[in-house]
Every structure is written in C-alpha cells, then in structure tokens.
Amino acid sequence: MHCRKRVLVTGGAGFLGSHLCESLLAEGHEVLCVDNYYTGGKGNILHLMDNPRFELLRHDVTFPLYVEVDEIYSMACPASPIHYQHDPVQTTKTSVHGSINMLGLAKRIKAKILLASTSEVYGDPGVHPQTEDYWGNVNPIGPRACYDEGKRCAETLFFDYRRQHGLRIRVARIFNTYGPRMAVNDGRVVSNFIVQALRNEPITVYGDGSQTRSFCYVDDLVRGLRAFMDMEEDFPGPMNLGNPVESSILEIAERIVRLTGSTSRIELRPLPENDPTRRCPDIGLAKSRIGWEPGVLLEDGLKETIAYFRRALECRP
C-alpha cells in the first residue's frame, strides 16, 4: 500500500479523467475531481460518488482554484476535433489559462503536477515514428491550431515554471486512446466507427483510409500516466504514451464491422484540413524510464469498447 495522497484531477469526469480517478481510488488515495462538464459528464463518475475518499467539484479551470492537494493531474481540455473546434477560443483558454492556474496552484502548495499533453503537438509529422525530440510540423492558423498550439503553449508554460520556480512537472504526450466512456458523439475514429456499425449505418472513412493511427487502450494509458507521475527520479519529460503498433483507418473500420456483426458498408469522404497522414509514437523513453508499454491487444480492447457502446446506445432514446 502506498502512502495515501490527496490528488486533484482536472477534467476528472471526462473519458481519461474518470478512469484515472478510478485507478487512484483503487489504490487508496483521496481524489478531488474537478470538471465543468463541457465534454465530460457525471455519468462517467456516478459509480465513484459513494466512495468517501472521492470529492466532486464543478469548476472551470480557466478560473483560479484554491485547494490543498499533494499532486495535480492537469487533464482538462476537449480532445476531439468536433468538441475543440466548436469553441476554439475556449479550447485555447483551457490549455493556456488552465495551465497557468494549475501551475500557480502547484507553485503555492508545492505539489507535483502532470500535464496531459498530446501527440497533436507533432502536427502532421515529418519524422516517423515520432520521438520526443521532434519539434513538430503544426499549422498555427488552421482549424486544429486551437488544440495543437494550445497544448504546445501549455508545455512551454510547464517547462518555464520548472526553470523559473523549480516546479516538479511531468509532461505526457498522449497518443490516440480508446475504451469505455468515450462520448457517443465525440467524432473520434473508434467511437465513430463503433456507433455507425452498431446502428448499421455507413461507416465514414476520410481520405482513402490508408492513413494510419496507433490505438492505446485506456487502462494501459492510465497505468502509464500513474507510473510517470510516481517515478522517483525528477524527470519532467516530455514522454510519449501510446501504442507503437500502427493500423490503417480502413483496417480499423473493417475490424469493427466484423466484431459488431454489422451490415454497414464503408463510405470514403474527403480528408479534413491538416489531418495527419501518419501518427505513431516511439515509446523507447517510456520503456527505459518507467518500464511501461501497452499490454492490451487491439482486438480485446475493441471488444470491451463495443460492449460499452452497445449498453450506452440502448439507454439513448
């Protein structure tokens, strides 16, 4: 048993955040979950509400927060294009003002703080697979920039707080993650395809489907975040966390049709602007520093995720 810590998780009612809260509680820690429900929802954390070590606070991280904790996981930010492009100014504010507020809090209370950054900082990458020393290829004025550049600026702030104030920081670059509690309408590849397949609707593949992604199951990802935060050595990162096994979008679509027993056919659509053609992490750093790599096979993870969406869609009108 580890010594009990008080842990703040911003965006704690979101897809990743709720799994992280669950993992922390399972180890006996106290969790303060903060969310404004912009993309998260109470349904993701209802099963945690009876736990006496779980506390929920409705709050927007673009405003300061005054609490006493030992560690902060800064997870708050809409992460799917549909959501972050809906209010791009607010997306940038969440990354930038939210980071300033959480770093200010960490500085005041001398807490360790982890940033949930993203593989999107690499943009449409010119190197493959992506290593942490690659600076990226991002369009700063495109429709995805509110998220990509917001997270890049958040990383800047984290490293400047470390240099200027000696803060203990961790910067994790999260690659495509999937699993139960993804939003039905979040527009991401796995959730989109599963929902379309379960409804026997056409599966919309953008481009010719040859672009690749690497998908990490949520339990593996949370294990990586926890190991990175808990490492004894003062190593700030950035550190890639994701699955290094690539799959083409078309391959994913075909696999989901098979696993759901769907009658859906695949429809090709034009590729969105600045959509990366390849996205795959080099996880050599995570392997050597924290002994982490994903363990859940895509087939097994997809089965769990499909079962979750079956239940979720049955509950919807």
Short mmCIF file of C-alpha atoms in Angstrom, two decimals:
data_model
loop_
_atom_site.label_atom_id
_atom_site.label_comp_id
_atom_site.label_asym_id
_atom_site.label_seq_id
_atom_site.Cartn_x
_atom_site.Cartn_y
_atom_site.Cartn_z
CA MET A 1 0.00 0.00 0.00
CA HIS A 2 1.38 3.40 -0.98
CA CYS A 3 1.08 6.29 1.45
CA ARG A 4 -2.27 7.97 0.88
CA LYS A 5 -2.08 11.12 -1.23
CA ARG A 6 -4.61 13.86 -1.94
CA VAL A 7 -4.82 14.08 -5.72
CA LEU A 8 -6.54 16.71 -7.86
CA VAL A 9 -7.71 15.52 -11.29
CA THR A 10 -8.96 18.33 -13.54
CA GLY A 11 -11.22 17.05 -16.31
CA GLY A 12 -11.91 14.17 -13.93
CA ALA A 13 -15.40 13.49 -15.29
CA GLY A 14 -14.04 13.04 -18.82
CA PHE A 15 -13.12 9.83 -20.64
CA LEU A 16 -9.49 9.61 -19.47
CA GLY A 17 -10.01 11.54 -16.24
CA SER A 18 -12.72 9.22 -14.91
CA HIS A 19 -10.53 6.14 -15.47
CA LEU A 20 -7.66 7.93 -13.72
CA CYS A 21 -9.88 8.83 -10.73
CA GLU A 22 -10.94 5.18 -10.52
CA SER A 23 -7.33 3.96 -10.58
CA LEU A 24 -6.25 6.42 -7.83
CA LEU A 25 -9.20 5.47 -5.60
CA ALA A 26 -8.48 1.76 -6.08
CA GLU A 27 -5.05 2.38 -4.53
CA GLY A 28 -6.48 4.17 -1.52
CA HIS A 29 -5.79 7.78 -2.44
CA GLU A 30 -8.13 10.74 -1.88
CA VAL A 31 -9.36 12.23 -5.15
CA LEU A 32 -10.71 15.71 -5.82
CA CYS A 33 -12.35 15.53 -9.25
CA VAL A 34 -12.84 18.92 -10.95
CA ASP A 35 -14.86 19.31 -14.14
CA ASN A 36 -17.17 21.85 -15.79
CA TYR A 37 -18.91 19.11 -17.87
CA TYR A 38 -18.11 20.78 -21.20
CA THR A 39 -17.28 17.36 -22.65
CA GLY A 40 -17.16 15.19 -19.51
CA GLY A 41 -20.30 14.03 -17.72
CA LYS A 42 -21.48 12.90 -14.30
CA GLY A 43 -22.43 9.54 -15.80
CA ASN A 44 -18.69 8.73 -16.05
CA ILE A 45 -18.15 9.08 -12.30
CA LEU A 46 -21.54 8.21 -10.76
CA HIS A 47 -20.18 4.85 -9.62
CA LEU A 48 -17.47 6.68 -7.61
CA MET A 49 -19.79 9.05 -5.75
CA ASP A 50 -20.36 6.74 -2.77
CA ASN A 51 -16.64 6.44 -2.10
CA PRO A 52 -15.83 8.57 0.99
CA ARG A 53 -12.41 9.41 -0.49
CA PHE A 54 -13.94 10.89 -3.68
CA GLU A 55 -14.99 14.53 -3.90
CA LEU A 56 -16.53 16.25 -6.92
CA LEU A 57 -16.30 19.97 -7.66
CA ARG A 58 -17.91 21.72 -10.61
CA HIS A 59 -15.35 24.27 -11.73
CA ASP A 60 -13.84 25.72 -14.91
CA VAL A 61 -10.02 25.66 -14.82
CA THR A 62 -9.82 28.95 -16.72
CA PHE A 63 -10.61 30.46 -13.28
CA PRO A 64 -8.22 30.06 -10.33
CA LEU A 65 -8.76 27.26 -7.83
CA TYR A 66 -7.69 27.28 -4.18
CA VAL A 67 -7.40 23.79 -2.70
CA GLU A 68 -4.82 21.75 -0.75
CA VAL A 69 -3.51 18.63 -2.51
CA ASP A 70 -0.26 16.68 -2.95
CA GLU A 71 -0.45 16.06 -6.69
CA ILE A 72 -2.26 17.52 -9.69
CA TYR A 73 -3.16 15.77 -12.94
CA SER A 74 -3.99 18.57 -15.40
CA MET A 75 -6.34 16.69 -17.75
CA ALA A 76 -8.99 19.34 -18.54
CA CYS A 77 -9.43 20.12 -22.24
CA PRO A 78 -11.77 18.96 -25.01
CA ALA A 79 -9.70 16.47 -27.02
CA SER A 80 -11.75 15.51 -30.08
CA PRO A 81 -11.88 17.80 -33.14
CA ILE A 82 -15.70 18.13 -33.04
CA HIS A 83 -15.53 19.40 -29.46
CA TYR A 84 -12.40 21.52 -29.56
CA GLN A 85 -13.38 23.21 -32.84
CA HIS A 86 -16.88 24.00 -31.54
CA ASP A 87 -15.48 26.84 -29.36
CA PRO A 88 -11.84 27.22 -30.42
CA VAL A 89 -11.20 30.31 -28.28
CA GLN A 90 -12.36 28.46 -25.16
CA THR A 91 -10.19 25.48 -26.15
CA THR A 92 -7.09 27.69 -26.25
CA LYS A 93 -8.10 29.34 -22.96
CA THR A 94 -8.49 25.93 -21.31
CA SER A 95 -4.97 24.91 -22.34
CA VAL A 96 -3.29 28.26 -21.63
CA HIS A 97 -5.24 29.91 -18.78
CA GLY A 98 -6.00 26.48 -17.32
CA SER A 99 -2.30 25.62 -17.25
CA ILE A 100 -1.38 28.98 -15.71
CA ASN A 101 -3.98 28.48 -12.97
CA MET A 102 -2.96 24.90 -12.19
CA LEU A 103 0.76 25.75 -12.26
CA GLY A 104 0.07 28.70 -9.96
CA LEU A 105 -1.74 26.35 -7.59
CA ALA A 106 1.11 23.80 -7.75
CA LYS A 107 3.62 26.56 -7.01
CA ARG A 108 1.66 27.83 -3.98
CA ILE A 109 1.14 24.42 -2.40
CA LYS A 110 4.40 22.81 -3.64
CA ALA A 111 2.55 19.99 -5.44
CA LYS A 112 3.86 17.78 -8.23
CA ILE A 113 1.91 18.38 -11.44
CA LEU A 114 1.39 16.36 -14.64
CA LEU A 115 0.20 17.81 -17.95
CA ALA A 116 -1.90 15.63 -20.22
CA SER A 117 -0.36 16.89 -23.45
CA THR A 118 -0.98 15.30 -26.82
CA SER A 119 0.58 13.74 -29.89
CA GLU A 120 -1.05 16.66 -31.75
CA VAL A 121 1.97 18.79 -30.75
CA TYR A 122 3.77 16.92 -33.57
CA GLY A 123 1.18 18.12 -36.13
CA ASP A 124 1.43 16.32 -39.47
CA PRO A 125 4.79 14.78 -38.64
CA GLY A 126 7.83 14.87 -40.91
CA VAL A 127 9.50 12.05 -38.96
CA HIS A 128 8.16 8.57 -38.25
CA PRO A 129 7.62 7.24 -35.64
CA GLN A 130 7.56 10.40 -33.54
CA THR A 131 10.26 10.81 -30.88
CA GLU A 132 10.10 13.37 -28.08
CA ASP A 133 12.96 15.43 -29.54
CA TYR A 134 10.97 16.13 -32.73
CA TRP A 135 9.65 19.72 -32.70
CA GLY A 136 6.63 19.08 -34.88
CA ASN A 137 5.01 20.39 -38.06
CA VAL A 138 1.93 22.37 -37.00
CA ASN A 139 -0.16 24.89 -38.93
CA PRO A 140 -0.52 27.71 -36.36
CA ILE A 141 -3.55 29.28 -38.10
CA GLY A 142 -5.52 26.18 -39.17
CA PRO A 143 -8.77 24.83 -37.70
CA ARG A 144 -6.89 22.39 -35.43
CA ALA A 145 -4.48 25.04 -34.08
CA CYS A 146 -6.63 25.93 -31.05
CA TYR A 147 -5.85 22.47 -29.67
CA ASP A 148 -2.40 21.80 -31.18
CA GLU A 149 -0.93 25.21 -30.35
CA GLY A 150 -2.85 25.41 -27.06
CA LYS A 151 -1.13 22.24 -25.88
CA ARG A 152 2.24 23.38 -27.25
CA CYS A 153 1.89 26.59 -25.24
CA ALA A 154 0.84 24.56 -22.17
CA GLU A 155 4.09 22.57 -22.49
CA THR A 156 6.03 25.85 -22.74
CA LEU A 157 4.41 27.11 -19.55
CA PHE A 158 5.14 23.87 -17.68
CA PHE A 159 8.83 23.96 -18.60
CA ASP A 160 9.10 27.69 -17.81
CA TYR A 161 7.54 27.15 -14.37
CA ARG A 162 10.10 24.39 -13.83
CA ARG A 163 13.02 26.63 -14.90
CA GLN A 164 11.77 29.76 -13.14
CA HIS A 165 10.19 28.31 -9.97
CA GLY A 166 11.69 24.83 -9.63
CA LEU A 167 8.30 23.13 -10.01
CA ARG A 168 8.19 19.32 -10.15
CA ILE A 169 6.48 18.74 -13.50
CA ARG A 170 5.65 15.81 -15.77
CA VAL A 171 4.64 16.34 -19.42
CA ALA A 172 2.98 13.30 -21.01
CA ARG A 173 2.25 13.32 -24.75
CA ILE A 174 -0.80 11.11 -25.13
CA PHE A 175 -1.44 9.34 -28.44
CA ASN A 176 -4.83 8.03 -29.64
CA THR A 177 -6.56 6.32 -26.72
CA TYR A 178 -9.87 4.44 -26.76
CA GLY A 179 -12.09 2.47 -24.43
CA PRO A 180 -15.31 2.58 -22.40
CA ARG A 181 -16.71 6.05 -21.55
CA MET A 182 -15.72 7.68 -24.82
CA ALA A 183 -18.53 10.05 -25.76
CA VAL A 184 -21.01 8.68 -28.32
CA ASN A 185 -20.78 11.95 -30.29
CA ASP A 186 -17.09 12.77 -29.93
CA GLY A 187 -16.28 12.24 -33.60
CA ARG A 188 -13.15 10.18 -32.97
CA VAL A 189 -12.28 7.23 -35.17
CA VAL A 190 -13.01 4.31 -32.84
CA SER A 191 -16.20 5.71 -31.29
CA ASN A 192 -17.50 6.92 -34.67
CA PHE A 193 -16.96 3.56 -36.35
CA ILE A 194 -18.44 1.55 -33.46
CA VAL A 195 -21.57 3.72 -33.22
CA GLN A 196 -22.07 3.63 -37.01
CA ALA A 197 -21.53 -0.15 -37.09
CA LEU A 198 -23.94 -0.82 -34.21
CA ARG A 199 -26.58 1.28 -35.99
CA ASN A 200 -25.80 -0.45 -39.32
CA GLU A 201 -25.15 2.99 -40.84
CA PRO A 202 -22.46 3.63 -43.48
CA ILE A 203 -19.00 3.86 -41.91
CA THR A 204 -17.41 7.14 -42.96
CA VAL A 205 -13.72 6.85 -43.71
CA TYR A 206 -11.95 10.10 -44.63
CA GLY A 207 -9.45 10.01 -47.48
CA ASP A 208 -8.67 6.58 -48.95
CA GLY A 209 -8.35 5.02 -45.49
CA SER A 210 -4.60 4.41 -45.86
CA GLN A 211 -3.68 6.97 -43.18
CA THR A 212 -2.53 5.28 -40.00
CA ARG A 213 -3.18 5.68 -36.29
CA SER A 214 -1.98 3.71 -33.29
CA PHE A 215 -4.61 2.99 -30.66
CA CYS A 216 -3.86 2.52 -26.96
CA TYR A 217 -6.45 1.02 -24.60
CA VAL A 218 -7.41 3.35 -21.76
CA ASP A 219 -6.29 1.01 -18.93
CA ASP A 220 -2.78 0.84 -20.41
CA LEU A 221 -2.66 4.61 -20.81
CA VAL A 222 -3.74 5.30 -17.22
CA ARG A 223 -1.10 2.84 -15.99
CA GLY A 224 1.48 4.85 -17.97
CA LEU A 225 0.33 8.19 -16.53
CA ARG A 226 0.46 6.81 -12.98
CA ALA A 227 3.94 5.30 -13.47
CA PHE A 228 5.26 8.57 -14.94
CA MET A 229 3.85 10.63 -12.06
CA ASP A 230 5.13 8.17 -9.44
CA MET A 231 8.70 7.78 -10.73
CA GLU A 232 11.27 8.70 -8.09
CA GLU A 233 13.64 10.46 -10.46
CA ASP A 234 12.92 14.13 -11.18
CA PHE A 235 12.32 13.67 -14.90
CA PRO A 236 9.96 16.25 -16.49
CA GLY A 237 9.55 14.62 -19.88
CA PRO A 238 8.11 15.15 -22.36
CA MET A 239 7.27 11.44 -22.60
CA ASN A 240 5.22 9.74 -25.33
CA LEU A 241 2.50 7.41 -24.06
CA GLY A 242 0.68 5.39 -26.70
CA ASN A 243 0.67 2.18 -28.67
CA PRO A 244 3.50 1.82 -31.22
CA VAL A 245 1.51 -0.71 -33.32
CA GLU A 246 0.10 1.09 -36.38
CA SER A 247 -3.19 0.28 -38.09
CA SER A 248 -4.70 1.89 -41.17
CA ILE A 249 -8.06 3.59 -40.73
CA LEU A 250 -9.59 1.21 -43.29
CA GLU A 251 -8.28 -1.79 -41.35
CA ILE A 252 -9.88 -0.47 -38.13
CA ALA A 253 -13.21 0.08 -39.92
CA GLU A 254 -13.21 -3.46 -41.33
CA ARG A 255 -12.29 -4.98 -37.97
CA ILE A 256 -15.10 -3.13 -36.17
CA VAL A 257 -17.65 -4.24 -38.79
CA ARG A 258 -16.53 -7.83 -38.19
CA LEU A 259 -16.56 -7.61 -34.37
CA THR A 260 -20.02 -5.99 -34.25
CA GLY A 261 -21.55 -8.30 -36.87
CA SER A 262 -22.73 -5.15 -38.65
CA THR A 263 -24.19 -4.84 -42.13
CA SER A 264 -22.59 -1.38 -42.53
CA ARG A 265 -20.72 -0.61 -45.73
CA ILE A 266 -17.66 1.65 -45.84
CA GLU A 267 -18.02 5.10 -47.47
CA LEU A 268 -14.99 7.23 -48.42
CA ARG A 269 -15.17 11.00 -47.78
CA PRO A 270 -12.72 13.89 -48.43
CA LEU A 271 -9.89 14.23 -45.91
CA PRO A 272 -10.31 17.13 -43.41
CA GLU A 273 -7.81 20.02 -43.49
CA ASN A 274 -4.44 19.37 -41.77
CA ASP A 275 -5.45 15.82 -40.84
CA PRO A 276 -2.17 13.95 -40.15
CA THR A 277 -1.48 11.02 -42.51
CA ARG A 278 0.62 9.04 -40.02
CA ARG A 279 0.64 9.08 -36.26
CA CYS A 280 2.68 6.61 -34.23
CA PRO A 281 4.73 7.03 -31.05
CA ASP A 282 8.27 5.96 -30.38
CA ILE A 283 7.92 4.75 -26.77
CA GLY A 284 11.59 3.94 -26.16
CA LEU A 285 11.74 6.62 -23.45
CA ALA A 286 8.71 5.26 -21.56
CA LYS A 287 10.13 1.73 -21.75
CA SER A 288 13.55 2.74 -20.42
CA ARG A 289 12.46 5.30 -17.79
CA ILE A 290 9.28 3.81 -16.31
CA GLY A 291 9.26 0.26 -17.72
CA TRP A 292 5.96 0.91 -19.48
CA GLU A 293 4.45 -0.43 -22.67
CA PRO A 294 0.86 -1.26 -23.65
CA GLY A 295 -0.36 -4.79 -22.96
CA VAL A 296 -3.96 -4.89 -24.21
CA LEU A 297 -4.37 -6.23 -27.74
CA LEU A 298 -6.46 -4.11 -30.14
CA GLU A 299 -8.95 -6.96 -30.66
CA ASP A 300 -9.55 -7.32 -26.89
CA GLY A 301 -9.78 -3.58 -26.30
CA LEU A 302 -12.24 -3.15 -29.16
CA LYS A 303 -14.48 -5.91 -27.76
CA GLU A 304 -14.65 -4.12 -24.38
CA THR A 305 -15.35 -0.79 -26.08
CA ILE A 306 -18.05 -2.27 -28.35
CA ALA A 307 -19.77 -3.84 -25.30
CA TYR A 308 -19.76 -0.41 -23.59
CA PHE A 309 -21.27 1.34 -26.64
CA ARG A 310 -23.95 -1.35 -27.01
CA ARG A 311 -25.12 -0.56 -23.47
CA ALA A 312 -24.78 3.21 -23.99
CA LEU A 313 -26.87 3.18 -27.18
CA GLU A 314 -29.58 1.03 -25.56
CA CYS A 315 -30.03 3.74 -22.92
CA ARG A 316 -30.41 6.52 -25.50
CA PRO A 317 -33.81 7.39 -26.98
#
